[in-house]
CSV table of C-alpha atoms in Angstrom, one decimal:
chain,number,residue,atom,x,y,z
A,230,UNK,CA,-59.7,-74.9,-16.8
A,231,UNK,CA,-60.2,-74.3,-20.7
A,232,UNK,CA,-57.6,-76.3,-23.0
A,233,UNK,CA,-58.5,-73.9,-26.6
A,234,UNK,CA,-59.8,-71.2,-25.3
A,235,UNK,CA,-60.0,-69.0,-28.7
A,236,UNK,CA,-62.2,-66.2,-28.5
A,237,UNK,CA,-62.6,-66.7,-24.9
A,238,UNK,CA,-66.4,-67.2,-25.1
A,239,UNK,CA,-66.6,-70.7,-22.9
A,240,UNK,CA,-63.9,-69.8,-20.4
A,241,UNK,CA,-65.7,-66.3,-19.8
A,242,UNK,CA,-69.4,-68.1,-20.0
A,243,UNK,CA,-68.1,-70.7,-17.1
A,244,UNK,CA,-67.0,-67.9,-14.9
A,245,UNK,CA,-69.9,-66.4,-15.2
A,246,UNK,CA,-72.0,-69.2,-15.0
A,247,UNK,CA,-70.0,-70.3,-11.6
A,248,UNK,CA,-69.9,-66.6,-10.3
A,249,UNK,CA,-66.3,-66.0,-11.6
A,250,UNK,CA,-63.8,-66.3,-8.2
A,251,UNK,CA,-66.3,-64.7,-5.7
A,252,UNK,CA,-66.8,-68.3,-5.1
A,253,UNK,CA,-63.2,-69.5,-4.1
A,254,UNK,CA,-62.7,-71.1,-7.5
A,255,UNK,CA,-59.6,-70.4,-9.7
A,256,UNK,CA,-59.6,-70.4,-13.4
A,257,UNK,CA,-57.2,-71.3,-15.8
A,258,UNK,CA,-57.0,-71.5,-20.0
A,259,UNK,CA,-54.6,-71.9,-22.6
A,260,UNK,CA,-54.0,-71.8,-26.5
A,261,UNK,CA,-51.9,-72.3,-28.5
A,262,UNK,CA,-52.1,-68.8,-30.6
A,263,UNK,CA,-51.0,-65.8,-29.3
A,264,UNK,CA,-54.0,-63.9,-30.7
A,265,UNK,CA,-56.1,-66.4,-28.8
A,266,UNK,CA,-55.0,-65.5,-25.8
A,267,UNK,CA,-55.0,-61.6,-26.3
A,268,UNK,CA,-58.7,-61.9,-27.5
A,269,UNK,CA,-59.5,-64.2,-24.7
A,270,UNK,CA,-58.2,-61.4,-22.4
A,271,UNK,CA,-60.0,-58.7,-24.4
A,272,UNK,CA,-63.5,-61.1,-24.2
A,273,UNK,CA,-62.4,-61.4,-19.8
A,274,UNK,CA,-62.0,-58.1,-19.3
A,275,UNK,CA,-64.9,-56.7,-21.2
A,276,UNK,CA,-67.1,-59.0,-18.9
A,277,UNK,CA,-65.6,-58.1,-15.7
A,278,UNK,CA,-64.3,-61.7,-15.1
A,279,UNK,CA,-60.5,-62.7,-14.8
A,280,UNK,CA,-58.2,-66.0,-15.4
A,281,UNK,CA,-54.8,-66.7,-15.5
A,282,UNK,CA,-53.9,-67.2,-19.5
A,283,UNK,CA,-50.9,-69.4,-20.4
A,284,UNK,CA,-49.8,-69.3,-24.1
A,285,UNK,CA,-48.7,-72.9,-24.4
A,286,UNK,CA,-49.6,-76.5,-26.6
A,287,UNK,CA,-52.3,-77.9,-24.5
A,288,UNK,CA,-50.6,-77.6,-20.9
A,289,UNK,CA,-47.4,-77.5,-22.0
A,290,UNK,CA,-45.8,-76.7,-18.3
A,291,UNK,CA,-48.5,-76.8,-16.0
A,292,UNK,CA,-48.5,-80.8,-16.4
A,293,UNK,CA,-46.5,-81.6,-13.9
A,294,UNK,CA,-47.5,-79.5,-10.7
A,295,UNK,CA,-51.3,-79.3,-11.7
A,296,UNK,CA,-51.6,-83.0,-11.9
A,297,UNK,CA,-54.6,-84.4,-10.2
A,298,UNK,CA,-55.6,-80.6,-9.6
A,299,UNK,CA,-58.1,-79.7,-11.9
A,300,UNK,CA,-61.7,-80.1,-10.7
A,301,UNK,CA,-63.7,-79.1,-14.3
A,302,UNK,CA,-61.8,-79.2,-17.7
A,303,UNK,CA,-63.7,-78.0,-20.8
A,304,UNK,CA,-62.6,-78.4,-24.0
A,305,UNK,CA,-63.8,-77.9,-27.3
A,306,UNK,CA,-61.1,-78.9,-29.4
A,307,UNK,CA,-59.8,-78.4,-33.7
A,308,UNK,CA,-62.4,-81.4,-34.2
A,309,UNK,CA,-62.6,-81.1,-38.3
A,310,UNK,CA,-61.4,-83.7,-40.0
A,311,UNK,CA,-58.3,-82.2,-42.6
A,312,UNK,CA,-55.3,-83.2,-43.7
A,313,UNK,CA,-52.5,-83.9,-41.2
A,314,UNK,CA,-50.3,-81.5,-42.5
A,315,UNK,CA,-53.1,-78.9,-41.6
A,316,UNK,CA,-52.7,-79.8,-38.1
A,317,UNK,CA,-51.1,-77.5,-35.8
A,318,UNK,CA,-49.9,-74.3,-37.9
A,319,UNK,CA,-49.5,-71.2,-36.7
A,320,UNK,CA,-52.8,-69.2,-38.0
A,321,UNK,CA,-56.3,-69.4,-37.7
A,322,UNK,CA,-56.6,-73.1,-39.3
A,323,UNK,CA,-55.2,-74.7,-35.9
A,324,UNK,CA,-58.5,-73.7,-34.4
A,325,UNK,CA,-60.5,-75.9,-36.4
A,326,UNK,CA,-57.5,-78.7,-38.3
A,327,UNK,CA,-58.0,-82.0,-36.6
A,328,UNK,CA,-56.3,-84.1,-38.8
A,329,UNK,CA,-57.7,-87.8,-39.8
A,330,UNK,CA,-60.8,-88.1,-38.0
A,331,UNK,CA,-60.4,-84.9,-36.7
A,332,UNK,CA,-58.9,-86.9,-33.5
A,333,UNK,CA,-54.7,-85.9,-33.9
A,334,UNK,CA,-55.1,-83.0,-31.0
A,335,UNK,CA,-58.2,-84.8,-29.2
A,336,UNK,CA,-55.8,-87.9,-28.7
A,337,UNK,CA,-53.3,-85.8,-27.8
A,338,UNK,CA,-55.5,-83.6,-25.1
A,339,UNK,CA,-57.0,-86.9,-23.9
A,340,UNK,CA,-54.3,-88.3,-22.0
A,341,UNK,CA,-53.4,-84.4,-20.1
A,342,UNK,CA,-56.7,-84.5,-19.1
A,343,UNK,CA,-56.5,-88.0,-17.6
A,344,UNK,CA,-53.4,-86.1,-15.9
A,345,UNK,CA,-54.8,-83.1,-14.5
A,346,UNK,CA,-57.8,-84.2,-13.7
A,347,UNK,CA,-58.4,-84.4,-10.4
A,348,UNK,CA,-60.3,-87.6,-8.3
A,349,UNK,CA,-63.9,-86.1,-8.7
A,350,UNK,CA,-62.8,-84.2,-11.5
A,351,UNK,CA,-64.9,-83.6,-14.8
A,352,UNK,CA,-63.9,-83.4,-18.7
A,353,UNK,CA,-66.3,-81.7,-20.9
A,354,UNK,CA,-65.0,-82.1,-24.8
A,355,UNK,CA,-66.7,-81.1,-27.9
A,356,UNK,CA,-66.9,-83.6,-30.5
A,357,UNK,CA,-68.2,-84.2,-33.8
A,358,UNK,CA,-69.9,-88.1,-34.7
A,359,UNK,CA,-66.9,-88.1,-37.4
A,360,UNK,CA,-64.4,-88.6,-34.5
A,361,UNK,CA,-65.9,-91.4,-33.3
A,362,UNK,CA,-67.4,-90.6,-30.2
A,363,UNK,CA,-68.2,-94.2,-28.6
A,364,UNK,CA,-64.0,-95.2,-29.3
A,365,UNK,CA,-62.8,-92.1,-27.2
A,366,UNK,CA,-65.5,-93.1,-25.0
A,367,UNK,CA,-64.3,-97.0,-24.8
A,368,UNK,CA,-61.0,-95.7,-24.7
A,369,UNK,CA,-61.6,-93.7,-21.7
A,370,UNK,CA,-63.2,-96.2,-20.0
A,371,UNK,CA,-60.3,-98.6,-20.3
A,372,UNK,CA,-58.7,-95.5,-17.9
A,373,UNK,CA,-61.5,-95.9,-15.4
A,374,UNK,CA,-63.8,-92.8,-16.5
A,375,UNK,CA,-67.6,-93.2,-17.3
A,376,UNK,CA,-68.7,-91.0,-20.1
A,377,UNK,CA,-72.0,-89.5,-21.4
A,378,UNK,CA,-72.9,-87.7,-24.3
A,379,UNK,CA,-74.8,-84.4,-22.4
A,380,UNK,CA,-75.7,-82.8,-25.3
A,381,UNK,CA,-76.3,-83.7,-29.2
A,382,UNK,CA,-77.0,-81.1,-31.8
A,383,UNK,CA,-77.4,-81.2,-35.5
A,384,UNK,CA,-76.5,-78.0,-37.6
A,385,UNK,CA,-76.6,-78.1,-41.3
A,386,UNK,CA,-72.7,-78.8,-41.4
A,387,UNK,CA,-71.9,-80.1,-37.9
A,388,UNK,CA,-73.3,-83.2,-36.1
A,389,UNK,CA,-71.9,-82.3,-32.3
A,390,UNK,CA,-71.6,-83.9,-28.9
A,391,UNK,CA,-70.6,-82.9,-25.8
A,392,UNK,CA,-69.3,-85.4,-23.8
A,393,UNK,CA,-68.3,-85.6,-19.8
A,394,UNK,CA,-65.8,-88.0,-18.6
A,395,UNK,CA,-65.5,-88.3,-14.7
A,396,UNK,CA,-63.7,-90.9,-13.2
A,397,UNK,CA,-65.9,-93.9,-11.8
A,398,UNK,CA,-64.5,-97.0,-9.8
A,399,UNK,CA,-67.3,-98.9,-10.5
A,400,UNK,CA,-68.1,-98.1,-13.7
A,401,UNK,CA,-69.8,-100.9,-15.2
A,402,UNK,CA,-72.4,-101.4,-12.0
A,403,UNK,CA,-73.5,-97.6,-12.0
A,404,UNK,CA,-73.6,-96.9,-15.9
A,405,UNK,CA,-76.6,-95.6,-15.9
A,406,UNK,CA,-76.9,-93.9,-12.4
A,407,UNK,CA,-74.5,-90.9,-13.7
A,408,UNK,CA,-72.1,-89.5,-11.1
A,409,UNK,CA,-73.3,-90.5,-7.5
A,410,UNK,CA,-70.5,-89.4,-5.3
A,411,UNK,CA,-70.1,-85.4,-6.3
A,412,UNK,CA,-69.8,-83.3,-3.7
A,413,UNK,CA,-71.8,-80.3,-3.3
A,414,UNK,CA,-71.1,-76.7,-4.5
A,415,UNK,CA,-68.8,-75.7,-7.5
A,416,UNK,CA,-69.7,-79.1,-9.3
A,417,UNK,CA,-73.1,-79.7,-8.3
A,418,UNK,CA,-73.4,-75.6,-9.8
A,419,UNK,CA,-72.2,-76.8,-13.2
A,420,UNK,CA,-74.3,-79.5,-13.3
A,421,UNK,CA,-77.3,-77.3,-12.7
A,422,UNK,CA,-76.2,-74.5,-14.8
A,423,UNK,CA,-76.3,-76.8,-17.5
A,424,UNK,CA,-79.4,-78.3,-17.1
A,425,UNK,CA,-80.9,-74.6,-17.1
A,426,UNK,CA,-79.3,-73.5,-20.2
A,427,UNK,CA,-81.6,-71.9,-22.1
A,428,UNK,CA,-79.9,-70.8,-25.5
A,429,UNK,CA,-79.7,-75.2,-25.9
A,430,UNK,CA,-82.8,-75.0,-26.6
A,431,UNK,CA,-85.1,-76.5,-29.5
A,432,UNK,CA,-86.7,-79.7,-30.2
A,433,UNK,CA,-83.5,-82.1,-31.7
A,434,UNK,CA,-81.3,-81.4,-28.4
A,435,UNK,CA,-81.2,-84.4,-26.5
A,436,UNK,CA,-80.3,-83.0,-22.7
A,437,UNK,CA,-79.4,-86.4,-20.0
A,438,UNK,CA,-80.1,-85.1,-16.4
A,439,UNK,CA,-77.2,-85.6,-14.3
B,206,UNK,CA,-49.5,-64.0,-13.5
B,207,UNK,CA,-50.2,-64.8,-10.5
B,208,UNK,CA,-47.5,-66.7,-7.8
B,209,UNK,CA,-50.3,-69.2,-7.9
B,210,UNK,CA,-49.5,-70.0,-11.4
B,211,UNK,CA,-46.1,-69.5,-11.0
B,212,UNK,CA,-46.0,-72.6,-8.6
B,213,UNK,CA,-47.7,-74.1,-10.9
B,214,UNK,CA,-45.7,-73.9,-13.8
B,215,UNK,CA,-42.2,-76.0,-14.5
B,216,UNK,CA,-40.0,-75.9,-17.5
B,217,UNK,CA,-41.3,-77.6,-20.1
B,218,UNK,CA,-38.0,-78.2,-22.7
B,219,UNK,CA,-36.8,-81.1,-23.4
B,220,UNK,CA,-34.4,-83.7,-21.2
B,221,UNK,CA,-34.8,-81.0,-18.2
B,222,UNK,CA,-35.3,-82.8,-14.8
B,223,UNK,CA,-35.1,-80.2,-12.8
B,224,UNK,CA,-37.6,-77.5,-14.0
B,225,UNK,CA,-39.3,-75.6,-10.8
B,226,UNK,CA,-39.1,-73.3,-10.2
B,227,UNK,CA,-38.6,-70.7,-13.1
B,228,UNK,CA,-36.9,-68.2,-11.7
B,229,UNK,CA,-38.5,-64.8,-12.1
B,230,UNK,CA,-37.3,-61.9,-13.4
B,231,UNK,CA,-39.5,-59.0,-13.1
B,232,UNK,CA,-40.1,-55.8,-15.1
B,233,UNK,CA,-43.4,-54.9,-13.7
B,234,UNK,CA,-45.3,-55.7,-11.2
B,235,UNK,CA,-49.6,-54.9,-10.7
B,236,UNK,CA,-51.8,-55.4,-7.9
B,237,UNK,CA,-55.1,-56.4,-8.3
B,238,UNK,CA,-57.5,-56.8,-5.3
B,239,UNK,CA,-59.3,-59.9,-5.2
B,240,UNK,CA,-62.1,-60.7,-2.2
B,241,UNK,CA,-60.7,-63.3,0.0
B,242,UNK,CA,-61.8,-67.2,0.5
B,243,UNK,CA,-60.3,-68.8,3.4
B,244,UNK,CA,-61.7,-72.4,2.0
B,245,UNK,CA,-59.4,-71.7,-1.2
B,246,UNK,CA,-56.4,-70.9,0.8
B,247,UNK,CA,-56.9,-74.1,3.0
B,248,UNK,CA,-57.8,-76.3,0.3
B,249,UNK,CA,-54.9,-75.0,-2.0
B,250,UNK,CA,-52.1,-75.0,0.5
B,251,UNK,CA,-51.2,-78.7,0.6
B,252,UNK,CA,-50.2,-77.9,-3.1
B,253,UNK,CA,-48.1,-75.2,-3.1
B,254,UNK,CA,-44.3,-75.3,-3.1
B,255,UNK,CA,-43.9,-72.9,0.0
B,256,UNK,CA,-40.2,-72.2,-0.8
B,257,UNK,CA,-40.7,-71.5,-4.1
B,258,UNK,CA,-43.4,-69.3,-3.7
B,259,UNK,CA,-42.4,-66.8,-0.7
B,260,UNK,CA,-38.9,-66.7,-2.9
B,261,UNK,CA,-41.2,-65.5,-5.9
B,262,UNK,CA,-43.2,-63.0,-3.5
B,263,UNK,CA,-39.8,-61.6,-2.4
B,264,UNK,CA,-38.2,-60.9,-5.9
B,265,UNK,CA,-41.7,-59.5,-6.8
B,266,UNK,CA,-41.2,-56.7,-3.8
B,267,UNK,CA,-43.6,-58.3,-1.2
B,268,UNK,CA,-41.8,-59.6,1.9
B,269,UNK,CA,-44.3,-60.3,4.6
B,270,UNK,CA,-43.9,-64.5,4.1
B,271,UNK,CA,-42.2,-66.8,6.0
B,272,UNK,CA,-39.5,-68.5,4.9
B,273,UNK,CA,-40.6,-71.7,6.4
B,274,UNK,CA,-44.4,-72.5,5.8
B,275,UNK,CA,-46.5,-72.9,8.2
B,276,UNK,CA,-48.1,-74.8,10.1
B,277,UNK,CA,-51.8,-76.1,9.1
B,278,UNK,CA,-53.2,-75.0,12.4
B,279,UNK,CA,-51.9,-71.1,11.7
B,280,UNK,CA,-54.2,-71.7,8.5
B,281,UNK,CA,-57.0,-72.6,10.6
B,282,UNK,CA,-57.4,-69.5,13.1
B,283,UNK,CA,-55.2,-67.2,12.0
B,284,UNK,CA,-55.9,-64.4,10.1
B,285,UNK,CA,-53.8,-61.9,9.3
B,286,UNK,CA,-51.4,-64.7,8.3
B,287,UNK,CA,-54.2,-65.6,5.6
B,288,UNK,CA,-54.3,-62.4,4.4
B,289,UNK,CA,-50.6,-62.4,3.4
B,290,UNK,CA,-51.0,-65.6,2.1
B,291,UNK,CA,-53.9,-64.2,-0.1
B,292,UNK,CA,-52.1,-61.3,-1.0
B,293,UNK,CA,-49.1,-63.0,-2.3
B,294,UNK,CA,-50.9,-65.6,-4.2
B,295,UNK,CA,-53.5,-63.9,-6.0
B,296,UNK,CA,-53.1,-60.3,-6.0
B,297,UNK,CA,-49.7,-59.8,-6.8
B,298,UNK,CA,-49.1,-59.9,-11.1
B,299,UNK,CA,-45.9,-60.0,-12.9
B,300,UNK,CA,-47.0,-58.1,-15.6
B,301,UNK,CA,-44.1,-57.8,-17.5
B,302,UNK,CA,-41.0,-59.8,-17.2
B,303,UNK,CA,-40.0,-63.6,-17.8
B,304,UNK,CA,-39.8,-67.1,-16.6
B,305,UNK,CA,-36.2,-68.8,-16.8
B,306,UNK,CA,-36.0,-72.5,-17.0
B,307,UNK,CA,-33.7,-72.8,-13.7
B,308,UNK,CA,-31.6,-75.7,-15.6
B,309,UNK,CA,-31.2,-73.9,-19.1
B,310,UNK,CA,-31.6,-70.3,-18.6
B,311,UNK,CA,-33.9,-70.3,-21.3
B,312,UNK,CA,-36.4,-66.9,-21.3
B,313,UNK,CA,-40.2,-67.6,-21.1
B,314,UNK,CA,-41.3,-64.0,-21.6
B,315,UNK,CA,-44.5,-62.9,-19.8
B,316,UNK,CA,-46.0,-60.1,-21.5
B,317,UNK,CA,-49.8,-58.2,-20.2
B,318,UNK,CA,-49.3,-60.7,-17.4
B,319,UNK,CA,-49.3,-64.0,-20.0
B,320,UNK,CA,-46.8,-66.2,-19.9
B,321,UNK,CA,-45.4,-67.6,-23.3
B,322,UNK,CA,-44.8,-71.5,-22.4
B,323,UNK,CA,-44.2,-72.0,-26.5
B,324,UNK,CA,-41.2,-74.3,-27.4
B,325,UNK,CA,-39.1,-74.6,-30.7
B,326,UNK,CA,-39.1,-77.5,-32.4
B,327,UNK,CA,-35.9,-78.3,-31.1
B,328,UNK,CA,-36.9,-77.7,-27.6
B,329,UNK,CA,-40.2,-80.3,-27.8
């Protein structure tokens, strides 16, 4: 499931990546803007690859019967720091308006997630170091999830992480051994897909195996 | 959209308890094959509403489902029965139509198959 999917680029790269629903997965993403969602099905289509689109704030409606369904969430969410009254219009600046911090839509997302998530489900959220990364990691722990930045990368403008929540009884004992109870196929897919990325690439990415 | 996301989807406005499902109200209707995965049926059938969604497949022209779901072992061996199943689920699309909160009548168009899940502010 995409929460944001804009253009459509990541929710169209996963099914690709994950061979679309030939393998038994379904796919979901939302937004907020109409326009995102009639591009994102333009971008679909024009790759062959299909998911159900729901023009809606965040999961506005799916909430209650999706809870504890979702297997992979990615997100890559209006992350700029801007005023709050920038936050949320209709137009083009909801894409990137995050408010103070840039965290008003993340905290809001971060709490659905927690919701739809399912037990051996896995968040992956775009961030930028000004909102805080290690808080919404110390805040997610406090929920039971372990966290790890996969993937730093320094633009001229941008200082970006990706970071992947998962939930983790034991969180503080097996810190540092990453997921250890995944189960193989669509997850263990990701995980490799990732790892094989290619257009990552160059000397100041800093890739964790897991 | 697909019945699978219709049974996924409740009304979403404010101080309504009793939000699933939308009722459906159809304009157009598309089938789109999709290849089947009998480990996606299994695994997704604990979660679906049954009642809700062989009322949906009804109203969108398809009348092979039981009323009554049934039971896990006809999952496991029979076939033809998935088949419907699969059919209903995933290859039936209300193109164009709407969604109606079942407490407040309130329209959630569905237009190109998208459903429009946006509130007013007075709704939220």
């Amino acid at each position: 499931m995409e929460v944001g999917c804009g253009s459509g680029y990541v929710i169209t790269s996963l099914m690709l990546m994950l061979g679309g629903e030939a393998n038994g997965a379904q796919f979901i993403a939302t937004d907020m803007n109409p326009h995102a969602i009639t591009v994102t099905r333009e971008t679909m289509e024009a790759h062959g690859v299909h998911a159900e689109l729901i023009n809606t704030d965040i999961a506005s409606g799916l909430e209650s019967r999706l809870a504890g369904s979702v297997d992979l969430l990615v997100v890559n969410p209006p992350y700029v720091p801007t005023p709050e009254d920038e936050v949320g219009r209709e137009g083009i600046a909801s894409a990137w308006a995050g408010g103070e911090n840039g965290r008003s839509v993340i905290d809001k997302i971060l709490p659905v997630a927690d919701k739809l998530l399912s037990e051996r489900g896995w968040l992956y959220m775009v961030t930028l170091t000004a909102n805080n990364p290690s808080q919404i990691c110390r805040q997610m722990t406090k929920k039971g999830y372990a966290s790890r930045i996969v993937v730093q990368r320094s633009t001229e403008e941008e200082s970006l992480h990706i970071i992947k929540f998962w939930r983790d009884v034991n969180i503080e004992v097996e810190a540092n051994n990453g997921v250890t109870n995944s189960k193989a196929g669509i997850l263990d897919s990701v995980r490799s897909q990732i790892q094989r990325l290619s257009f990552w690439g160059s000397s100041d990415i800093n890739t964790s195996t897991d | 959209m697909r019945l699978l996301t219709h049974n996924m989807l409740s009304s979403n406005i404010k101080g309504v308890t009793n939000g699933f499902p939308l009722r459906i109200q159809v304009e157009k209707v598309v089938e789109k094959q999709v290849e089947i995965n009998h480990d996606f049926l299994r695994n997704i059938f604990p979660k679906i509403d049954w009642k809700a969604f062989s009322d949906a497949s009804r109203i969108m022209g398809y009348n092979e489902l039981p009323e009554e779901p049934p039971e896990p072992s006809v999952l496991e061996s029979d076939v033809e029965f998935l088949g419907k199943f699969h059919h209903a689920l995933l290859e039936l699309h209300l193109e164009e139509g709407a969604l109606l909160c079942p407490e407040t009548g309130r329209k959630f168009p569905v237009s190109k198959g998208i459903p429009n899940m946006l509130l007013l502010e007075d709704e939220v």
